[in-house]
Each structure stands twice: as structure tokens, then as C-alpha cells.
mmCIF file of C-alpha atoms in Angstrom:
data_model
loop_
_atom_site.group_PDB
_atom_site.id
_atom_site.type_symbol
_atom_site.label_atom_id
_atom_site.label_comp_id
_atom_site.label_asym_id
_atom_site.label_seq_id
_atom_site.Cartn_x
_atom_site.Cartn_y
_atom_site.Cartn_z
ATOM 1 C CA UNK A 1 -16.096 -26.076 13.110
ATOM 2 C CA UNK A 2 -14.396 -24.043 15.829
ATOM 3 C CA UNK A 3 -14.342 -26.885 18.278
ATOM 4 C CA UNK A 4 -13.281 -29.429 15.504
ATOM 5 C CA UNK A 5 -10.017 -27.093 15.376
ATOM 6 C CA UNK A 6 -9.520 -27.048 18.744
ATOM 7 C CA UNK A 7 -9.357 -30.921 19.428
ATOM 8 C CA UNK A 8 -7.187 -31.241 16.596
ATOM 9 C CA UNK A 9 -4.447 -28.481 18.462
ATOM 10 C CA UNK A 10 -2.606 -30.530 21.216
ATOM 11 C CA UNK A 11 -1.426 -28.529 24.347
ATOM 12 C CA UNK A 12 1.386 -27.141 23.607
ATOM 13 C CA UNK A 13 0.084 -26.031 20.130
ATOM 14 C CA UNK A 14 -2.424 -24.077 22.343
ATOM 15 C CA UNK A 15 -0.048 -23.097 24.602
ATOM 16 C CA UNK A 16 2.339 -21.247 22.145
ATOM 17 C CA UNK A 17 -0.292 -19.805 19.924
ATOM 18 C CA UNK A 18 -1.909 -18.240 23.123
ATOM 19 C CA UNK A 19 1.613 -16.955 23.603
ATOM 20 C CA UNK A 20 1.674 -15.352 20.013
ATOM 21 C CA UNK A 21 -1.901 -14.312 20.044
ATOM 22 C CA UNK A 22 -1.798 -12.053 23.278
ATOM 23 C CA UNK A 23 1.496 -10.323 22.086
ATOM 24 C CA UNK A 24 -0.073 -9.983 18.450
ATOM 25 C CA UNK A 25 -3.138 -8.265 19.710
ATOM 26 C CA UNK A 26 -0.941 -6.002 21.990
ATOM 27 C CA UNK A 27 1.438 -5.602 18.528
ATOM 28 C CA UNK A 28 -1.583 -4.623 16.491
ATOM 29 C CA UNK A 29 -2.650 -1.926 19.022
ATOM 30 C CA UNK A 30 0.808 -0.560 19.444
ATOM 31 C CA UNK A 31 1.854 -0.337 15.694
ATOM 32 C CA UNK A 32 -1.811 0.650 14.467
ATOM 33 C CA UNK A 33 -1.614 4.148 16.968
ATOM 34 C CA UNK A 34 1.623 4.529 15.507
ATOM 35 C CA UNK A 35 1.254 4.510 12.077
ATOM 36 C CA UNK A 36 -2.617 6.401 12.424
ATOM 37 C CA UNK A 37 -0.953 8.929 14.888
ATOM 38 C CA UNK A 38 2.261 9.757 12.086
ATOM 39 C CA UNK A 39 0.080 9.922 8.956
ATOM 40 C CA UNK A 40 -3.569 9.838 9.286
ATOM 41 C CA UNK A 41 -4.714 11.615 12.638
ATOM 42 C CA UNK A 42 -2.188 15.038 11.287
ATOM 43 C CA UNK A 43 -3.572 15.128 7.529
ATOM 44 C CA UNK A 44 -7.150 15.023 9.489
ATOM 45 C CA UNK A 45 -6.574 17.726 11.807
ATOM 46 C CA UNK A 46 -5.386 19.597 9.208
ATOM 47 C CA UNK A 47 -8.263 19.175 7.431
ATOM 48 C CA UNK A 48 -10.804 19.714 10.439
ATOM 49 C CA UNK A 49 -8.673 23.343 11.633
ATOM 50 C CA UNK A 50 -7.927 24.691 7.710
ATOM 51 C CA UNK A 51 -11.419 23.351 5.834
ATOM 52 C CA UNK A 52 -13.678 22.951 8.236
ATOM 53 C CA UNK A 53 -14.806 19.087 7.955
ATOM 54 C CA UNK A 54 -17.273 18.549 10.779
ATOM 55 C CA UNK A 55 -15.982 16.435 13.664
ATOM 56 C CA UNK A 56 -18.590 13.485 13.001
ATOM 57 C CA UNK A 57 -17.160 13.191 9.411
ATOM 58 C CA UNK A 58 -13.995 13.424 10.358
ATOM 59 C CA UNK A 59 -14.632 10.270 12.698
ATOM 60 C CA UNK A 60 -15.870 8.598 9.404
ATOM 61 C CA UNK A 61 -13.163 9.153 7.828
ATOM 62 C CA UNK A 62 -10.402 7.836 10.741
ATOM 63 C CA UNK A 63 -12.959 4.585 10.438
ATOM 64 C CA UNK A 64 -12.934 4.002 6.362
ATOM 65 C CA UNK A 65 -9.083 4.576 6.808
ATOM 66 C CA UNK A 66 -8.610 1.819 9.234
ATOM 67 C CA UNK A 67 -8.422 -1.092 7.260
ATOM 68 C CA UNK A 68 -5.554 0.628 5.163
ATOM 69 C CA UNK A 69 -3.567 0.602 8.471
ATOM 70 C CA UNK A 70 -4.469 -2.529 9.680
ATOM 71 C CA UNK A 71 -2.582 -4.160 6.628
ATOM 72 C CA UNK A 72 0.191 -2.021 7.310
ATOM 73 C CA UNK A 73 0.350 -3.349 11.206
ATOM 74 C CA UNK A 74 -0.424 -6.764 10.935
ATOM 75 C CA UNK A 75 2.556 -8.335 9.298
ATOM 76 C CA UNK A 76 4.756 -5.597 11.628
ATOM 77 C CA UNK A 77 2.842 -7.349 14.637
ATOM 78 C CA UNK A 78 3.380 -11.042 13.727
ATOM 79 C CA UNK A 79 6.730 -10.576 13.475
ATOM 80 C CA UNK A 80 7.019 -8.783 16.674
ATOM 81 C CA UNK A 81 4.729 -11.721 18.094
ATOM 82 C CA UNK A 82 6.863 -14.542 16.976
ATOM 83 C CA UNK A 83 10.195 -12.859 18.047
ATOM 84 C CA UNK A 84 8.999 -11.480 21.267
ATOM 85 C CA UNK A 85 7.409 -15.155 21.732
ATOM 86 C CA UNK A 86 10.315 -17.395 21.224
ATOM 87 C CA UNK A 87 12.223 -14.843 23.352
ATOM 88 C CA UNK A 88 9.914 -15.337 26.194
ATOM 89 C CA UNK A 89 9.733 -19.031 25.673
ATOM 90 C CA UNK A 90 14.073 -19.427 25.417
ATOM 91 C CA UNK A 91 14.612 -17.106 28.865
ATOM 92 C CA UNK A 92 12.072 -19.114 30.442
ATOM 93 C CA UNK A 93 13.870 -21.814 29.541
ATOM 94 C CA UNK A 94 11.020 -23.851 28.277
ATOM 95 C CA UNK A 95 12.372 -24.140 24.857
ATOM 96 C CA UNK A 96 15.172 -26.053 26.338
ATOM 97 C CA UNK A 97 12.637 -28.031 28.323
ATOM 98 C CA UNK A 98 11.010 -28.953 25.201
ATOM 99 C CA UNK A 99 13.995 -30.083 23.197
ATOM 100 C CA UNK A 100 14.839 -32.221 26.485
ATOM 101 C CA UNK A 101 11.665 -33.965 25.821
ATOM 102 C CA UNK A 102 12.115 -34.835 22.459
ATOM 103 C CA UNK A 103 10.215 -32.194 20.634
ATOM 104 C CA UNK A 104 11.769 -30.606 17.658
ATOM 105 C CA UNK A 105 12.324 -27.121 16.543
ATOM 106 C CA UNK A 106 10.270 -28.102 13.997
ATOM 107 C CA UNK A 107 7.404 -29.203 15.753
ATOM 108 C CA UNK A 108 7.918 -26.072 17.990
ATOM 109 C CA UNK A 109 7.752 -23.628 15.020
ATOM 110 C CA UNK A 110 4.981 -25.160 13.435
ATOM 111 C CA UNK A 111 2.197 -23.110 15.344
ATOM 112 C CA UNK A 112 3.977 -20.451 14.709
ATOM 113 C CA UNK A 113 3.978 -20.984 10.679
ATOM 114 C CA UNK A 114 0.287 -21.891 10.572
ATOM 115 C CA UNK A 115 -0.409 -18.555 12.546
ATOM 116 C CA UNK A 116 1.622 -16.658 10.259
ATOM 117 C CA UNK A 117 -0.045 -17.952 7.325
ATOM 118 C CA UNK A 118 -3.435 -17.407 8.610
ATOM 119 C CA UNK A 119 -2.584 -13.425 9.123
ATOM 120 C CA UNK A 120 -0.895 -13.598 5.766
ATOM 121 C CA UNK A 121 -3.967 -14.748 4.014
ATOM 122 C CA UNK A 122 -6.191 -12.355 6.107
ATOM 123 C CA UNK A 123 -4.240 -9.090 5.362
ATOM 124 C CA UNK A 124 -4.456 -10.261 1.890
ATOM 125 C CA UNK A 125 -8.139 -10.628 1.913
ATOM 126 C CA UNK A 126 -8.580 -7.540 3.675
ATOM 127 C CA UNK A 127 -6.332 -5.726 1.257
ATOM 128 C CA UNK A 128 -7.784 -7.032 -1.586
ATOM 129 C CA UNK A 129 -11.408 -6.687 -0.738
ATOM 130 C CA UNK A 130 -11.848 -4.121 2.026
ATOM 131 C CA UNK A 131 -9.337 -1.627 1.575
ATOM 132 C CA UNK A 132 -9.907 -0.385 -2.455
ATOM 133 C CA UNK A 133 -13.805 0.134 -1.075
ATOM 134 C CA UNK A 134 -13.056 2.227 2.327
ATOM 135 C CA UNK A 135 -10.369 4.477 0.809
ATOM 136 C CA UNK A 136 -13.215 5.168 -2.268
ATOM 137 C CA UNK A 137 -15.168 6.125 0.568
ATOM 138 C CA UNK A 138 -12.974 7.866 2.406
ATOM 139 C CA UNK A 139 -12.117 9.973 -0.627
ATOM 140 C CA UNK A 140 -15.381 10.944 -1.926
ATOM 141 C CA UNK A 141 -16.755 11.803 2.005
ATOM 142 C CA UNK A 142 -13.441 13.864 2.359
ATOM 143 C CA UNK A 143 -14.354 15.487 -1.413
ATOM 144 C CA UNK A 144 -17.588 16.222 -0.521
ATOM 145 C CA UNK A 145 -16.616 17.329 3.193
ATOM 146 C CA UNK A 146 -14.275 19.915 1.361
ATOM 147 C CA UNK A 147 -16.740 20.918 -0.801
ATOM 148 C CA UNK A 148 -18.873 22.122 1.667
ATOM 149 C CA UNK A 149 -16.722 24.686 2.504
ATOM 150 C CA UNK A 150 -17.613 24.772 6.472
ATOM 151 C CA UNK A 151 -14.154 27.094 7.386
ATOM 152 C CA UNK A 152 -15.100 28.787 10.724
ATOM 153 C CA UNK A 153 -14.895 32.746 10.129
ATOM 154 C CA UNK A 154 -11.816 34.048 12.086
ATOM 155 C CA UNK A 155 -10.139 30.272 12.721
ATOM 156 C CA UNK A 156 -8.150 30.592 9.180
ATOM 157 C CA UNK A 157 -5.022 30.215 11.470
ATOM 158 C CA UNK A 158 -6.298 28.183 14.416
ATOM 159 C CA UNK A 159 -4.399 24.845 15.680
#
């Protein structure tokens, strides 16, 4: 099936979603460490310093909460993928290049749109499938993390 996709993609369909895909994955890394480093990784330290959670489940935790953030980052990273991309391609002047040739803004976009949709569809899948069952987990291992009650003796105020 994958190959069937691929001879169906003509070069510069290749060409431009390569563009989109490398600044995507760099998009996804960027926004993902900022919105885990704002929200998730402080309410865990907390949790590790004040309660005592042992570092192994607090790793657990970081993991079940990933798929929340990765809904959060993905549509922030294909827009920063298609606007950093069609910036690279119009100072390179190969946008120009390809109007000169005949090919339409249309035609250009239309990678573009397909990709879009794709990440659309997955963030929906994952948000609708993935996330409600990691954040259960994540709730009842931080419950029962709490509930053990691990607080080091002296470290009521340590950071």
C-alpha cells in the first residue's frame, strides 16, 4: 500500500511534502517541550518534592500524559510547517519558478491540504481514542501514587 502511494505522488508532490514533513517533525518537538515543560513537567515535580511519588512513576505518568500534548502540538506544528514551508519555497524563489512553468497555486497547495488533513484526522483519532484512556491512567497511578504517602522525612520543604 505504501509504495502504491508513492507512485501515485509526482516529484514535486514529494518534494514539498518532504519540505513540510522535516519542519513538522522539528515543530512537534519544539512545541511538545514547550507545552510539557509550562504545565506538565512543574505539576510533576511538585508532586515528586511535596508527596513523594517515586521517580519511576513519575516517568509513567510524563508517558500516559503525552498523547494529551501531542494533540495540543500537532495542529500548532502544521501550521508552523506550512508557513515556514511556503516561506522557504517563495525566498528561494522556487515558487516563482513554478508559476513560470505553468503550475498553479492550486496545484502547489494541494500537498499541503492533503497533509493537513491527514494530521487533522490523526489528532482526531488520537484524541478520541488514546487520550480519554491515558489521562484515566494517569489519574488513577497519580491517585494511588498519592496514596501511598512516600513524603521523605525532613524534605517537607525541599525543591
Amino acid at each position: 500500500m505504501h509504495n502504491k502511494i508513492l507512485d501515485k505522488l509526482t516529484i514535486l508532490d514529494r518534494y514539498i511534502l518532504l519540505q513540510v514533513l522535516e519542519i513538522f517533525i522539528m515543530g512537534i518537538v519544539i512545541f511538545t517541550s514547550i507545552i510539557f515543560a509550562s504545565d506538565t513537567f512543574i505539576t510533576l515535580i511538585k508532586q515528586i518534592t511535596l508527596y513523594g511519588i517515586p521517580f519511576n512513576i513519575a516517568m509513567m505518568i510524563v508517558l500516559l500524559n503525552l498523547p494529551q500534548v501531542f494533540v495540543m502540538a500537532i495542529p500548532m506544528s502544521v501550521l508552523f510547517s506550512t508557513v515556514m514551508t511556503l516561506n522557504r519555497l517563495s525566498l528561494s524563489s522556487e515558487i516563482t519558478v513554478m508559476r513560470a512553468c505553468g503550475i498553479g497555486l492550486n496545484r502547489i497547495a494541494k500537498p499541503i491540504f492533503i497533509f493537513a488533513a491527514a494530521m487533522t484526522l490523526l489528532t482526531f483519532i488520537i484524541n478520541e481514542t488514546i487520550v480519554p484512556i491515558t489521562n484515566s491512567q494517569s489519574k488513577t497511578l497519580a491517585v494511588w501514587a498519592l496514596g501511598q504517602k512516600n513524603i521523605p522525612n525532613g524534605k517537607q520543604n525541599f525543591t
